[in-house]
Amino acid sequence: MFRFDTIERLQRIKYLKITSKIMDIDIKYALIRKMARRDYYGSRLINFSDLVRVVPSHLRGEAKEEIKELLKLGFLNRKPGIKGEFRYSLKSELRKEIEEILKRGYF
């Protein structure tokens, strides 16, 4: 039989896994929403440091990973910027898909 604290610990771990998945989705949605709302499509670019500010400071490491994943999924363009910092924009070809994501309210 499990001890009570072991069961509680397992429930906490399960909760953390669920909330981390929800946070990943919310971070992607927040990044796309900020860029779409301010019309960062095509040649209009936003600095990496400005893009990451959309999430709280304790989630900025995860936001960096989510930006990399959005690049892999093909939603973002990346170009070199000043002082080695990259600049990002949404792909204008995917404007309809991005609008659908924004209407849905989640990624």
mmCIF file of C-alpha atoms in Angstrom:
data_model
loop_
_atom_site.group_PDB
_atom_site.id
_atom_site.type_symbol
_atom_site.label_atom_id
_atom_site.label_comp_id
_atom_site.label_asym_id
_atom_site.label_seq_id
_atom_site.Cartn_x
_atom_site.Cartn_y
_atom_site.Cartn_z
ATOM 1 C CA MET A 1 0.000 0.000 0.000
ATOM 2 C CA PHE A 2 1.036 3.561 -0.703
ATOM 3 C CA ARG A 3 1.594 5.984 2.048
ATOM 4 C CA PHE A 4 -0.555 9.101 1.945
ATOM 5 C CA ASP A 5 2.359 11.447 1.177
ATOM 6 C CA THR A 6 3.397 9.227 -1.762
ATOM 7 C CA ILE A 7 -0.087 9.415 -3.273
ATOM 8 C CA GLU A 8 -0.137 13.159 -2.734
ATOM 9 C CA ARG A 9 3.257 13.469 -4.425
ATOM 10 C CA LEU A 10 2.061 11.433 -7.423
ATOM 11 C CA GLN A 11 -1.018 13.617 -7.754
ATOM 12 C CA ARG A 12 1.168 16.716 -7.657
ATOM 13 C CA ILE A 13 3.396 15.325 -10.419
ATOM 14 C CA LYS A 14 0.364 14.492 -12.563
ATOM 15 C CA TYR A 15 -0.966 18.020 -11.993
ATOM 16 C CA LEU A 16 2.362 19.566 -12.980
ATOM 17 C CA LYS A 17 2.440 17.564 -16.219
ATOM 18 C CA ILE A 18 -1.071 18.695 -17.108
ATOM 19 C CA THR A 19 -0.413 22.346 -16.270
ATOM 20 C CA SER A 20 2.895 22.375 -18.152
ATOM 21 C CA LYS A 21 1.078 21.222 -21.308
ATOM 22 C CA ILE A 22 -1.509 23.944 -20.831
ATOM 23 C CA MET A 23 1.215 26.539 -20.289
ATOM 24 C CA ASP A 24 2.989 25.480 -23.495
ATOM 25 C CA ILE A 25 -0.193 25.993 -25.466
ATOM 26 C CA ASP A 26 -0.900 29.329 -23.786
ATOM 27 C CA ILE A 27 2.646 30.580 -24.410
ATOM 28 C CA LYS A 28 2.450 29.763 -28.123
ATOM 29 C CA TYR A 29 -0.943 31.432 -28.341
ATOM 30 C CA ALA A 30 0.313 34.528 -26.490
ATOM 31 C CA LEU A 31 3.326 34.862 -28.795
ATOM 32 C CA ILE A 32 1.243 34.505 -31.950
ATOM 33 C CA ARG A 33 -1.439 36.833 -30.583
ATOM 34 C CA LYS A 34 1.042 39.603 -29.812
ATOM 35 C CA MET A 35 2.617 39.411 -33.243
ATOM 36 C CA ALA A 36 -0.687 39.204 -35.125
ATOM 37 C CA ARG A 37 -2.332 41.981 -33.138
ATOM 38 C CA ARG A 38 0.542 44.333 -33.912
ATOM 39 C CA ASP A 39 0.701 43.150 -37.537
ATOM 40 C CA TYR A 40 4.180 41.575 -37.516
ATOM 41 C CA TYR A 41 3.750 39.744 -40.832
ATOM 42 C CA GLY A 42 6.318 39.411 -43.606
ATOM 43 C CA SER A 43 8.996 42.088 -43.544
ATOM 44 C CA ARG A 44 7.890 43.804 -40.311
ATOM 45 C CA LEU A 45 10.070 42.316 -37.586
ATOM 46 C CA ILE A 46 10.058 42.251 -33.780
ATOM 47 C CA ASN A 47 13.180 41.819 -31.644
ATOM 48 C CA PHE A 48 13.543 38.635 -29.634
ATOM 49 C CA SER A 49 13.747 40.521 -26.335
ATOM 50 C CA ASP A 50 10.494 42.374 -27.084
ATOM 51 C CA LEU A 51 8.704 39.194 -28.139
ATOM 52 C CA VAL A 52 9.650 37.305 -24.969
ATOM 53 C CA ARG A 53 8.246 40.091 -22.760
ATOM 54 C CA VAL A 54 4.726 38.860 -23.470
ATOM 55 C CA VAL A 55 5.104 36.131 -20.816
ATOM 56 C CA PRO A 56 5.984 36.491 -17.116
ATOM 57 C CA SER A 57 9.681 36.490 -16.251
ATOM 58 C CA HIS A 58 9.648 33.022 -14.674
ATOM 59 C CA LEU A 59 8.347 31.523 -17.967
ATOM 60 C CA ARG A 60 10.772 33.227 -20.351
ATOM 61 C CA GLY A 61 12.963 30.145 -20.649
ATOM 62 C CA GLU A 62 9.948 28.170 -21.802
ATOM 63 C CA ALA A 63 9.004 30.980 -24.183
ATOM 64 C CA LYS A 64 12.397 30.616 -25.880
ATOM 65 C CA GLU A 65 11.702 26.926 -26.436
ATOM 66 C CA GLU A 66 8.232 27.699 -27.774
ATOM 67 C CA ILE A 67 9.670 30.184 -30.256
ATOM 68 C CA LYS A 68 12.005 27.459 -31.524
ATOM 69 C CA GLU A 69 9.058 25.098 -31.855
ATOM 70 C CA LEU A 70 7.018 27.695 -33.767
ATOM 71 C CA LEU A 71 9.976 28.026 -36.131
ATOM 72 C CA LYS A 72 9.973 24.255 -36.672
ATOM 73 C CA LEU A 73 6.213 24.288 -37.291
ATOM 74 C CA GLY A 74 6.719 26.985 -39.915
ATOM 75 C CA PHE A 75 4.766 29.846 -38.362
ATOM 76 C CA LEU A 76 7.717 32.226 -37.899
ATOM 77 C CA ASN A 77 10.456 33.793 -40.006
ATOM 78 C CA ARG A 78 13.790 34.530 -38.345
ATOM 79 C CA LYS A 79 16.362 37.062 -39.494
ATOM 80 C CA PRO A 80 19.574 38.292 -37.871
ATOM 81 C CA GLY A 81 19.320 41.588 -36.050
ATOM 82 C CA ILE A 82 21.527 44.006 -34.175
ATOM 83 C CA LYS A 83 24.103 42.646 -31.685
ATOM 84 C CA GLY A 84 23.414 39.022 -32.575
ATOM 85 C CA GLU A 85 19.805 39.152 -31.468
ATOM 86 C CA PHE A 86 17.369 37.576 -33.895
ATOM 87 C CA ARG A 87 14.241 39.294 -35.173
ATOM 88 C CA TYR A 88 11.005 37.457 -35.896
ATOM 89 C CA SER A 89 7.858 37.837 -37.980
ATOM 90 C CA LEU A 90 4.837 35.702 -38.811
ATOM 91 C CA LYS A 91 4.665 34.157 -42.256
ATOM 92 C CA SER A 92 2.204 36.136 -44.325
ATOM 93 C CA GLU A 93 1.187 32.994 -46.258
ATOM 94 C CA LEU A 94 -0.297 31.566 -43.047
ATOM 95 C CA ARG A 95 -2.424 34.595 -42.185
ATOM 96 C CA LYS A 96 -5.715 32.671 -42.522
ATOM 97 C CA GLU A 97 -4.499 29.821 -40.301
ATOM 98 C CA ILE A 98 -3.252 32.295 -37.701
ATOM 99 C CA GLU A 99 -6.596 34.112 -37.701
ATOM 100 C CA GLU A 100 -8.336 30.765 -37.137
ATOM 101 C CA ILE A 101 -6.054 30.082 -34.157
ATOM 102 C CA LEU A 102 -6.880 33.494 -32.716
ATOM 103 C CA LYS A 103 -10.627 32.921 -33.146
ATOM 104 C CA ARG A 104 -10.366 29.535 -31.432
ATOM 105 C CA GLY A 105 -8.557 31.072 -28.470
ATOM 106 C CA TYR A 106 -5.837 28.433 -28.159
ATOM 107 C CA PHE A 107 -3.031 26.984 -30.239
#
